[in-house]
PDB file of C-alpha atoms in Angstrom:
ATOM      1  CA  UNK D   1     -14.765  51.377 -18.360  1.00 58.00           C
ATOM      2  CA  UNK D   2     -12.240  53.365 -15.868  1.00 63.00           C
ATOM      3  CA  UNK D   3     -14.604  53.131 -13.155  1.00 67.00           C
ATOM      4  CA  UNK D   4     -14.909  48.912 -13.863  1.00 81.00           C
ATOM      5  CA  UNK D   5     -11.025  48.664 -13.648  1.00 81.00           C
ATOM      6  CA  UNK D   6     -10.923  51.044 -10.847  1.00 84.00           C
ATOM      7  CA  UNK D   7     -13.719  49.175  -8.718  1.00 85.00           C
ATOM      8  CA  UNK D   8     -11.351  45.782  -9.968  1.00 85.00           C
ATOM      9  CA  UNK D   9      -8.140  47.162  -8.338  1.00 86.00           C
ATOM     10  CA  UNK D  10     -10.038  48.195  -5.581  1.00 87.00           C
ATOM     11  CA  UNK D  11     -11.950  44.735  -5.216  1.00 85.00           C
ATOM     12  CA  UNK D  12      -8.244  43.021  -5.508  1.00 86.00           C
ATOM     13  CA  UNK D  13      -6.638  45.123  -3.406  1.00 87.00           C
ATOM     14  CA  UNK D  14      -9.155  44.158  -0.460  1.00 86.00           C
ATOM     15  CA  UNK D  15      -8.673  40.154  -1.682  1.00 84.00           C
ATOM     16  CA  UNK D  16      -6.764  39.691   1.789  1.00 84.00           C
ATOM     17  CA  UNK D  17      -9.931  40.968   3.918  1.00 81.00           C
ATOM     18  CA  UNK D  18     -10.888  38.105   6.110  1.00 79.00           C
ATOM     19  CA  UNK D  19      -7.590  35.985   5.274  1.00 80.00           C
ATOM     20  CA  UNK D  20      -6.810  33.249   7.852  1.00 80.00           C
ATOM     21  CA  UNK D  21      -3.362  32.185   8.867  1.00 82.00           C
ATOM     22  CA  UNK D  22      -2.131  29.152   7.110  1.00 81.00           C
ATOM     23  CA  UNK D  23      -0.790  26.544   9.640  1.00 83.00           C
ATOM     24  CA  UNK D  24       1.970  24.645   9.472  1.00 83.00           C
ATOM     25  CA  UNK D  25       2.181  21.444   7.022  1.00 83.00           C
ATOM     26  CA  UNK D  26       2.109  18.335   9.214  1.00 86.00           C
ATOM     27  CA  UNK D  27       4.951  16.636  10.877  1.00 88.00           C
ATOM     28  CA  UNK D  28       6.817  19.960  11.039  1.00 88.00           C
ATOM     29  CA  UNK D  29       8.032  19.725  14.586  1.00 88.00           C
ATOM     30  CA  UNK D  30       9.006  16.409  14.164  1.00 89.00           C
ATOM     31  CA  UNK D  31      11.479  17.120  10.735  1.00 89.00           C
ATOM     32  CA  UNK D  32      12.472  20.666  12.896  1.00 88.00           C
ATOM     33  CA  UNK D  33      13.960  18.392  15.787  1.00 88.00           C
ATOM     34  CA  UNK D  34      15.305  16.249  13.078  1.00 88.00           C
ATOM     35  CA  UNK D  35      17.205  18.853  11.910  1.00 88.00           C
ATOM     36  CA  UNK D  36      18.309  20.483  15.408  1.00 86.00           C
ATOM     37  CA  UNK D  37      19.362  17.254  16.443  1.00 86.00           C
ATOM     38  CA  UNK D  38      21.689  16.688  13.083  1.00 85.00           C
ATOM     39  CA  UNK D  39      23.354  20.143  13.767  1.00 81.00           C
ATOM     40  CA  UNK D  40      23.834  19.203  17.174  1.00 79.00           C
ATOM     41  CA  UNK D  41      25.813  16.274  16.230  1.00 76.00           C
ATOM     42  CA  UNK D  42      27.808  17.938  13.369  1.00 71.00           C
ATOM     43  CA  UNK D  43      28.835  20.376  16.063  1.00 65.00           C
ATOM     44  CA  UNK D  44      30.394  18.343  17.955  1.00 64.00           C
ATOM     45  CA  UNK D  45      34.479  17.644  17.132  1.00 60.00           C
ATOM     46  CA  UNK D  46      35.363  15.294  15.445  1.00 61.00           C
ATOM     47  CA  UNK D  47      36.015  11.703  17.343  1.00 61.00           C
ATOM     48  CA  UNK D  48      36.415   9.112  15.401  1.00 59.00           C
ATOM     49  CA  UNK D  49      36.666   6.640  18.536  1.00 60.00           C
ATOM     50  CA  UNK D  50      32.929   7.116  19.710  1.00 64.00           C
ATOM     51  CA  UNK D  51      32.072   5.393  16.683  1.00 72.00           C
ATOM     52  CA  UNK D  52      32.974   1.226  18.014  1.00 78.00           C
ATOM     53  CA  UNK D  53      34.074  -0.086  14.087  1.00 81.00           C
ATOM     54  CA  UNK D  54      36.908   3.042  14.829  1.00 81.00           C
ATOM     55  CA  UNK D  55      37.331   2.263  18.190  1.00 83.00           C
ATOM     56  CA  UNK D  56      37.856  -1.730  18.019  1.00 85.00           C
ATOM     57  CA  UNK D  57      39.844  -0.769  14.821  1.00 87.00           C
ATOM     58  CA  UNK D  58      42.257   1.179  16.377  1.00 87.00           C
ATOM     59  CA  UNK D  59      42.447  -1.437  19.196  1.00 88.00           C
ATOM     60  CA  UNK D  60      43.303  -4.138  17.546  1.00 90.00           C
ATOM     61  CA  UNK D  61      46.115  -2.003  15.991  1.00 91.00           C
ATOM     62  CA  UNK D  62      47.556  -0.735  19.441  1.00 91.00           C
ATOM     63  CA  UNK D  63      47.526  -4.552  20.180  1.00 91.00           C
ATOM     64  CA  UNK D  64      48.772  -5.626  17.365  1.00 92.00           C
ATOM     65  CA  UNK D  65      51.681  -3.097  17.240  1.00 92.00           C
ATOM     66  CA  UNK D  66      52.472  -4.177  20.937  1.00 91.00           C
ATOM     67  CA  UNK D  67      52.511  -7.945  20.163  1.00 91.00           C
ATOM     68  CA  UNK D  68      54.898  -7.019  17.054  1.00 91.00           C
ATOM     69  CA  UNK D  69      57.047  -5.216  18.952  1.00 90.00           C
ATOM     70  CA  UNK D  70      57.096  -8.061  22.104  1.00 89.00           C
ATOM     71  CA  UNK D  71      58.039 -10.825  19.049  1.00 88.00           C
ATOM     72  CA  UNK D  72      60.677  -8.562  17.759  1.00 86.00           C
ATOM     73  CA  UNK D  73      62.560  -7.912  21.442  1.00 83.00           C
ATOM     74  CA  UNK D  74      62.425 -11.655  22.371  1.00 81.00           C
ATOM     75  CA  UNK D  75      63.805 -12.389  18.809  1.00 79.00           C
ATOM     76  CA  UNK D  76      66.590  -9.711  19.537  1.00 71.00           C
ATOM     77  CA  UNK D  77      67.396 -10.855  23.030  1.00 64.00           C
ATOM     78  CA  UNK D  78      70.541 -13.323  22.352  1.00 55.00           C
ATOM     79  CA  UNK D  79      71.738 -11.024  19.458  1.00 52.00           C
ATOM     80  CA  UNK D  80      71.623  -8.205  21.842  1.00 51.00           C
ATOM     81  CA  UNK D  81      74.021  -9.302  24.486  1.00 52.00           C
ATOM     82  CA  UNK D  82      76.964 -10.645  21.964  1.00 55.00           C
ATOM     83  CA  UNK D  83      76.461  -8.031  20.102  1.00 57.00           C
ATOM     84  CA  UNK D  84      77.349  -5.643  23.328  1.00 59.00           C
ATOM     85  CA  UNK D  85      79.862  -7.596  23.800  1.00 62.00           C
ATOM     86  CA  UNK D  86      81.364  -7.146  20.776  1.00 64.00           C
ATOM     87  CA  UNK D  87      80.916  -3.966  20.951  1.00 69.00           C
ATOM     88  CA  UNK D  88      82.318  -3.771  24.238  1.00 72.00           C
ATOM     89  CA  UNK D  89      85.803  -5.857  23.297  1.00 73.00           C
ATOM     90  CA  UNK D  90      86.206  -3.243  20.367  1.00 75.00           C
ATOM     91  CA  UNK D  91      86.294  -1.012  22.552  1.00 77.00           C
ATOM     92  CA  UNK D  92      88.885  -2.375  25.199  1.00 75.00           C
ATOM     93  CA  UNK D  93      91.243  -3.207  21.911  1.00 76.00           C
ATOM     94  CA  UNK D  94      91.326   0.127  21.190  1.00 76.00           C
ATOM     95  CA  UNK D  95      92.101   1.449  24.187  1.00 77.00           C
ATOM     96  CA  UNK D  96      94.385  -1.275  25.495  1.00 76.00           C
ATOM     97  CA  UNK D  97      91.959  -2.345  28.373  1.00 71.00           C
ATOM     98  CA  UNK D  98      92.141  -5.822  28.641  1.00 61.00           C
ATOM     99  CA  UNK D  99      92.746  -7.302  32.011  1.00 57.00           C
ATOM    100  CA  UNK D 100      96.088  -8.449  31.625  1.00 57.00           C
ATOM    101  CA  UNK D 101      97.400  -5.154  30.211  1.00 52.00           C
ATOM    102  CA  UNK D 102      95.436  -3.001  33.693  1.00 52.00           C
ATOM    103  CA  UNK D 103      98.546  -2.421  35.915  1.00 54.00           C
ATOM    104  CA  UNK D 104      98.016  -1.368  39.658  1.00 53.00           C
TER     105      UNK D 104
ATOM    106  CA  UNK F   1       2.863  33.136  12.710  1.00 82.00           C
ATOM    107  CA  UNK F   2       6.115  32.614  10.995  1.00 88.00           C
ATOM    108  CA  UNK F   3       4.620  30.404   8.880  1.00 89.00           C
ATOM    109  CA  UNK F   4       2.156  33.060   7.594  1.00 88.00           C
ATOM    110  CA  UNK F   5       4.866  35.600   7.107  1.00 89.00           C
ATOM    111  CA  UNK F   6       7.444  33.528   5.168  1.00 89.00           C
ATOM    112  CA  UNK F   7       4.815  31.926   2.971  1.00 88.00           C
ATOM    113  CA  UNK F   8       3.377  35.768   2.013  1.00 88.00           C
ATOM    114  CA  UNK F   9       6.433  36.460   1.355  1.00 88.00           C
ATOM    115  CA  UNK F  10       7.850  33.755  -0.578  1.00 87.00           C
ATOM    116  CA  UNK F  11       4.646  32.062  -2.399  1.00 85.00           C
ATOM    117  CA  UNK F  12       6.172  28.741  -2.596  1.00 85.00           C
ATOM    118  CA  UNK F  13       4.982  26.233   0.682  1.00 85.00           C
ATOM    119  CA  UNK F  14       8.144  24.274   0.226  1.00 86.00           C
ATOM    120  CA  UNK F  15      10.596  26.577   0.686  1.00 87.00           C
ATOM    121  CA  UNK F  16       8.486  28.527   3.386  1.00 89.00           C
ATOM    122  CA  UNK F  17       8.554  25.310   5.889  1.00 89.00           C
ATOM    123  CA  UNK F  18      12.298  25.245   4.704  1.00 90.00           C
ATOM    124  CA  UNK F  19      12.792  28.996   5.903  1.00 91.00           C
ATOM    125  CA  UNK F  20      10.529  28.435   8.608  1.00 91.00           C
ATOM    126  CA  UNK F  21      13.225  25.958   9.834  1.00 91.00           C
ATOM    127  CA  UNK F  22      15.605  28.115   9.699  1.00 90.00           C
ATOM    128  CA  UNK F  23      13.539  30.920  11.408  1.00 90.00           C
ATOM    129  CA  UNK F  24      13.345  27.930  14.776  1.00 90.00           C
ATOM    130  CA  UNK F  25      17.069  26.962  14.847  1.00 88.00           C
ATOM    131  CA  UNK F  26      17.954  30.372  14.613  1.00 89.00           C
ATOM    132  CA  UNK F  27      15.759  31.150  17.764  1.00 87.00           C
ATOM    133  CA  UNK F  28      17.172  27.601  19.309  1.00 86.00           C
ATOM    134  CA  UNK F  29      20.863  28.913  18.882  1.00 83.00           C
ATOM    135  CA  UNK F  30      20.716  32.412  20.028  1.00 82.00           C
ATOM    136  CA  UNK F  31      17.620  32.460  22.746  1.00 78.00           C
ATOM    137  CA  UNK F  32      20.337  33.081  25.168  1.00 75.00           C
ATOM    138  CA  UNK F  33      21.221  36.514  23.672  1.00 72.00           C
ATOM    139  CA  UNK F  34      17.586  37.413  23.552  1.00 71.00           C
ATOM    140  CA  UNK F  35      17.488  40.251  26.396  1.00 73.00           C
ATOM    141  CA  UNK F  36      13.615  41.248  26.406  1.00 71.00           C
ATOM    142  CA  UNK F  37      13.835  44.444  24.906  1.00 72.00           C
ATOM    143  CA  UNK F  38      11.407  44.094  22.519  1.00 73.00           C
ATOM    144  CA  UNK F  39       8.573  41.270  22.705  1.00 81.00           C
ATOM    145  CA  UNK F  40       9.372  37.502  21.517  1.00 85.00           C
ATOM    146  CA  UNK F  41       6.876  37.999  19.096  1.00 87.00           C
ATOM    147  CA  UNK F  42       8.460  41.179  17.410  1.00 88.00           C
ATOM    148  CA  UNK F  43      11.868  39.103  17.432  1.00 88.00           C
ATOM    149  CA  UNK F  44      10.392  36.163  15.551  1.00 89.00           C
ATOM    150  CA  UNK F  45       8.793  38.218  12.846  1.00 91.00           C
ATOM    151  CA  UNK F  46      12.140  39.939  12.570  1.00 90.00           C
ATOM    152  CA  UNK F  47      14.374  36.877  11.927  1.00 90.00           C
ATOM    153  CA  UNK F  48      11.166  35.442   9.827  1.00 91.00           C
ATOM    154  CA  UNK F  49      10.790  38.476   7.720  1.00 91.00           C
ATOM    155  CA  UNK F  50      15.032  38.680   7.352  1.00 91.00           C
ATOM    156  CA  UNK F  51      15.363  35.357   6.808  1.00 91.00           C
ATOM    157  CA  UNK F  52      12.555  35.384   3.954  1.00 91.00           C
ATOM    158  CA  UNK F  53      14.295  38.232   1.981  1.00 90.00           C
ATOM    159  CA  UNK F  54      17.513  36.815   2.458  1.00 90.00           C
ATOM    160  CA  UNK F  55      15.889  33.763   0.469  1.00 89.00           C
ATOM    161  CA  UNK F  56      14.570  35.506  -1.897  1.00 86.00           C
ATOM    162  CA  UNK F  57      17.644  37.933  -3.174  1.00 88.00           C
ATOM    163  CA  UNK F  58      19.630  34.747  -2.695  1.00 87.00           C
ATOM    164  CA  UNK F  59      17.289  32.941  -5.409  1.00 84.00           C
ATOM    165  CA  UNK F  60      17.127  36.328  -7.599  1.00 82.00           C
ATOM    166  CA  UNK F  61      20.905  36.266  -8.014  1.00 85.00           C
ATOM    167  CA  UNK F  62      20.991  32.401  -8.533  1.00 83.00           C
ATOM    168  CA  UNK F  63      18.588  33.151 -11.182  1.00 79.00           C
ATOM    169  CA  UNK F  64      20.487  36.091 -12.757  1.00 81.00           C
ATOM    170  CA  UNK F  65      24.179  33.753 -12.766  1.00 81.00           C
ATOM    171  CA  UNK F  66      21.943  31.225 -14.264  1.00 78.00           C
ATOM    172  CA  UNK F  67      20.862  34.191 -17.141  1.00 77.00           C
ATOM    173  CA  UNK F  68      24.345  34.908 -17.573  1.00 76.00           C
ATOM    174  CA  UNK F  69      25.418  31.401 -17.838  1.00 76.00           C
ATOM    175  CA  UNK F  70      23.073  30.780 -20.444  1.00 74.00           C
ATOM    176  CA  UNK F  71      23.579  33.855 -22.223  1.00 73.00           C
ATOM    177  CA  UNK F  72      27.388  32.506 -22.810  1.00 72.00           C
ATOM    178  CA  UNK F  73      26.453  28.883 -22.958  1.00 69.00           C
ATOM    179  CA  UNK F  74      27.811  27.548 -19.934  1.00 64.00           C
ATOM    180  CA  UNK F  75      24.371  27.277 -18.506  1.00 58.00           C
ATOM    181  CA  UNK F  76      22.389  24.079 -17.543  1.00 57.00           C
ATOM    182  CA  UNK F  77      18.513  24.550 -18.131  1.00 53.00           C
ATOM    183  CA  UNK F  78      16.764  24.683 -14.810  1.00 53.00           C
ATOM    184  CA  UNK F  79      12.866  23.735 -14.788  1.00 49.00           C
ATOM    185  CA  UNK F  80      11.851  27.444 -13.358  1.00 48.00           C
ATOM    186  CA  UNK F  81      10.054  26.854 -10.126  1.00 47.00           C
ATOM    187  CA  UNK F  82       7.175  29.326 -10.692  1.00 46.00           C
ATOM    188  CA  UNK F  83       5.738  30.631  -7.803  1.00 48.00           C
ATOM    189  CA  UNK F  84       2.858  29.683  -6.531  1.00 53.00           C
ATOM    190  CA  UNK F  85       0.843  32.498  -6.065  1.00 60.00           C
ATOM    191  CA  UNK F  86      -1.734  30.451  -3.846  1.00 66.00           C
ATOM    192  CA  UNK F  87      -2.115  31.251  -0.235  1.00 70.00           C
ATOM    193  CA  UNK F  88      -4.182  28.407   1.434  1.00 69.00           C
ATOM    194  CA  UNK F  89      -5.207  30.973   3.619  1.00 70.00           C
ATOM    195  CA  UNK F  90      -7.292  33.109   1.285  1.00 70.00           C
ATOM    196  CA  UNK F  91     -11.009  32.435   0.818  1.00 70.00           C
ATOM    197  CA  UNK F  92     -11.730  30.585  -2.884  1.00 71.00           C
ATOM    198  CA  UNK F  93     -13.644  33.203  -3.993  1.00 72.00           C
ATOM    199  CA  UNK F  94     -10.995  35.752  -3.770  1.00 75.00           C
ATOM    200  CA  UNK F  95      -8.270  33.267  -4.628  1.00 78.00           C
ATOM    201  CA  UNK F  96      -7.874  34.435  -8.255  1.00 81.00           C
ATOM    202  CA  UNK F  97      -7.758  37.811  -7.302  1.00 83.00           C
ATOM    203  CA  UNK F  98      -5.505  37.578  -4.214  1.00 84.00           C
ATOM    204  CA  UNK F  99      -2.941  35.589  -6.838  1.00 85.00           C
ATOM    205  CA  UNK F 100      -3.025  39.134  -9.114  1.00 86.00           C
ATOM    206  CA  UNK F 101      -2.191  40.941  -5.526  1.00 88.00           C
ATOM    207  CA  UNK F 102       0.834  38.707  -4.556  1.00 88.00           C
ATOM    208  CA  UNK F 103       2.146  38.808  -7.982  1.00 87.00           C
ATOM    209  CA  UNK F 104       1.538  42.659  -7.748  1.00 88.00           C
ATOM    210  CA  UNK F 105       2.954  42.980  -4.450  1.00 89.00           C
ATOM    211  CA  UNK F 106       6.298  41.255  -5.961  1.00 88.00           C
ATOM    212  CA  UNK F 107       6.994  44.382  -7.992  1.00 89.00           C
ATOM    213  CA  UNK F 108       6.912  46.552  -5.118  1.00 90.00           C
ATOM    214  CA  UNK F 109      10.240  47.890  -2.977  1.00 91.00           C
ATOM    215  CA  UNK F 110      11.449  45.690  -0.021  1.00 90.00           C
ATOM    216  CA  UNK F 111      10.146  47.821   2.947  1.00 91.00           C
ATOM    217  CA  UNK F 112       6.957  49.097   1.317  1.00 93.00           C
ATOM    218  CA  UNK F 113       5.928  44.901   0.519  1.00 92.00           C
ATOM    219  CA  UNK F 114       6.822  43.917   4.076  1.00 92.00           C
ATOM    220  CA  UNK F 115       4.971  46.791   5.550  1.00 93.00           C
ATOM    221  CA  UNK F 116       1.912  45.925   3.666  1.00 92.00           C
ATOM    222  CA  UNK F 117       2.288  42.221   3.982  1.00 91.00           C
ATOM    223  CA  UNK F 118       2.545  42.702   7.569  1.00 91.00           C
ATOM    224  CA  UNK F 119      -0.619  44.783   8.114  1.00 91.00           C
ATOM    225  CA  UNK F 120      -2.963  42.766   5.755  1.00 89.00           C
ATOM    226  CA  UNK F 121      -1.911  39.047   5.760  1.00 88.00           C
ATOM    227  CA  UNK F 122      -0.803  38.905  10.054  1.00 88.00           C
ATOM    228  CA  UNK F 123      -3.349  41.549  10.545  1.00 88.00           C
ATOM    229  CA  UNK F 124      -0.859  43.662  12.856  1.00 89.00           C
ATOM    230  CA  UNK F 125      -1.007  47.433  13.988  1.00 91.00           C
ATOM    231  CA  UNK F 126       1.344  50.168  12.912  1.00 92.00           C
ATOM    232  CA  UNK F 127       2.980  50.277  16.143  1.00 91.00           C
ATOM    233  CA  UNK F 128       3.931  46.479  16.127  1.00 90.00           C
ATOM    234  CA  UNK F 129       4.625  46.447  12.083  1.00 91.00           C
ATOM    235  CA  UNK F 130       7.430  49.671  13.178  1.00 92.00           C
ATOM    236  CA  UNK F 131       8.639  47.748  16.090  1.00 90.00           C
ATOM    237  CA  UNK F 132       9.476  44.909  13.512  1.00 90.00           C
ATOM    238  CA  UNK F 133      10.946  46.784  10.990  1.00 89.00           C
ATOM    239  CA  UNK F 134      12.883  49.379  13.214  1.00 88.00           C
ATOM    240  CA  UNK F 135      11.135  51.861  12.048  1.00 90.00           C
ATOM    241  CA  UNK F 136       8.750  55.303  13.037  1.00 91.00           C
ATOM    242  CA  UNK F 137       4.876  54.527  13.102  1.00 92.00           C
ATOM    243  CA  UNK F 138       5.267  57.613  10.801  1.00 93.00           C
ATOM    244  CA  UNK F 139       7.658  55.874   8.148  1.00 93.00           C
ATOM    245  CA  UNK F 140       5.077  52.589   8.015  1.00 93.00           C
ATOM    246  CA  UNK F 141       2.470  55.080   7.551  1.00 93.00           C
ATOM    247  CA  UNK F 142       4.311  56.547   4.245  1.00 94.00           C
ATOM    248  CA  UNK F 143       5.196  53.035   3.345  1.00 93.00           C
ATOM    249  CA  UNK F 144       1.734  51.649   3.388  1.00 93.00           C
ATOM    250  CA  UNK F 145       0.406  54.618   1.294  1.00 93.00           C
ATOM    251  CA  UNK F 146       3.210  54.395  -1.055  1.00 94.00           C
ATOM    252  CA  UNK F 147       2.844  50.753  -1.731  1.00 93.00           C
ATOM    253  CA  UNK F 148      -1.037  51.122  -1.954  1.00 92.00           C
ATOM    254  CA  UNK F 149      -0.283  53.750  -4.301  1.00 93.00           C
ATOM    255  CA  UNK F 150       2.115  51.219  -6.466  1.00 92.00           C
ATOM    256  CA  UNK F 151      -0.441  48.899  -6.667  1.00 92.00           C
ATOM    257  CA  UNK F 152      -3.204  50.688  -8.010  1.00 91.00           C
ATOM    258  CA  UNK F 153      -0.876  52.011 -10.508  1.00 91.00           C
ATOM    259  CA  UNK F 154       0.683  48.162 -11.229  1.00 90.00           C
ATOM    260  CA  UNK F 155      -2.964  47.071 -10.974  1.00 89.00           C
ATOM    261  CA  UNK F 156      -4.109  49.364 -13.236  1.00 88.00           C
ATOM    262  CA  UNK F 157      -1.538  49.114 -15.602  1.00 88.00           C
ATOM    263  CA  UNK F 158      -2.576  45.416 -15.402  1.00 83.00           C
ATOM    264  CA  UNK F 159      -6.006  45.731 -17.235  1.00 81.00           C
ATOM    265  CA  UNK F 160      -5.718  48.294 -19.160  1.00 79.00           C
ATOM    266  CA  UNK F 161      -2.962  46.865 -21.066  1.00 72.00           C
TER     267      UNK F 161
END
């Protein structure tokens, strides 16, 4: 009996004698440049103008931003001036500078 | 190659192409650093065999938070992934009996397993098997009796009980 489990250990313990090397499941090298590929692009910083929906997005903004601001300045224009001049007559009354009170 | 040494190691052919993965972008991101003094070969089997334990105590202590969790009802029941003990390497008539081995081999310390997985399942010498590990030729010699000596005991144990 100790001799038939001895010979058994012995008999499992020499299972791996002639053992061949497994190989690699299919398609490995193909998913393994999958992979090195998607860490290669995770790696890079974070741009969200190579992508062209971000980069047309942010576009249009810029253009839309400088065609507000173009609208609002021409709107402005005539306001501007008599409203520097009002400013500028407020100022004069203050200080007693209009032209007929300027003495050479 | 790495193949062979994760799958001895981890049992499961699934997560062995997984770590196997790992082993090659490991290599692909720090090649440059590799200065030649020790052969390619020992360096692969060193990230293989490193990145296989890693796996393993990483799945050992998911498994024991999982235990815990369940222990104070806060765990989720996991289907248990068991192992398979089948190496497609291993001739069918010794199948059965390599399974007993792996599962054997399983019980044994980290360095003793690795030592003896490294002789009998990549077939390498002493001298490489210390190279990989870091080791004496000496200190795999004492490992490889030790863990031969843990599994006739485990063996043993096995079928007589």
């Amino acid at each position: 009996m100790e001799e038939n489990v001895h010979d058994k250990v012995e008999d499992i313990l020499n299972s791996f004698n002639g053992m061949q090397r497994a190989e690699l499941p299919p398609f490995f090298e193909t998913r393994l440049l999958a992979r090195i590929h998607r860490l290669k692009e995770e790696d890079q910083p974070w741009l969200p103008l190579r992508r062209p929906v971000w980069a047309i997005t942010v576009l249009s903004l810029f253009l839309l931003l400088n065609a507000g601001m173009l609208v609002y300045k021409n709107k402005n224009t005539g306001a501007g001036v008599t409203g520097a001049n009002k400013s500028l007559q407020g100022f004069a009354s203050e200080y007693n500078l209009e032209v007929s009170t300027i003495k050479y | 190659m790495v193949y062979n040494t994760v799958l001895s190691i981890v049992l499961q052919q699934q997560e062995a192409e997984d770590i196997c993965q790992e082993v090659f972008v490991q290599v692909y991101h720090s090649v440059s650093g590799f200065n030649g003094d020790a052969k390619l070969s020992t360096w692969l089997y060193r990230i293989a065999v490193n990145k296989a334990l890693e796996r393993e105590r990483r799945n050992k202590t998911a498994k024991r938070i999982n235990s815990f969790k369940k222990v104070i009802g806060l765990g989720v029941s996991e289907e248990e992934t068991v192992a398979e003990l089948n190496h497609p390497g291993i001739r069918l008539e010794q199948k059965e009996q390599a399974a007993v081995l792996f599962s054997a081999l399983k019980q044994l310390p980290e360095k003793q397993r690795i030592a003896f997985t490294l002789v009998k399942t990549e077939g390498l010498s002493y001298t490489e098997v210390s190279e990989v590990m870091n080791t004496s030729v000496a200190s795999v010699e004492g490992l490889l009796h030790r863990a031969k000596e843990n599994l006739r005991s485990i063996l043993t144990s096995y079928y007589t009980s």
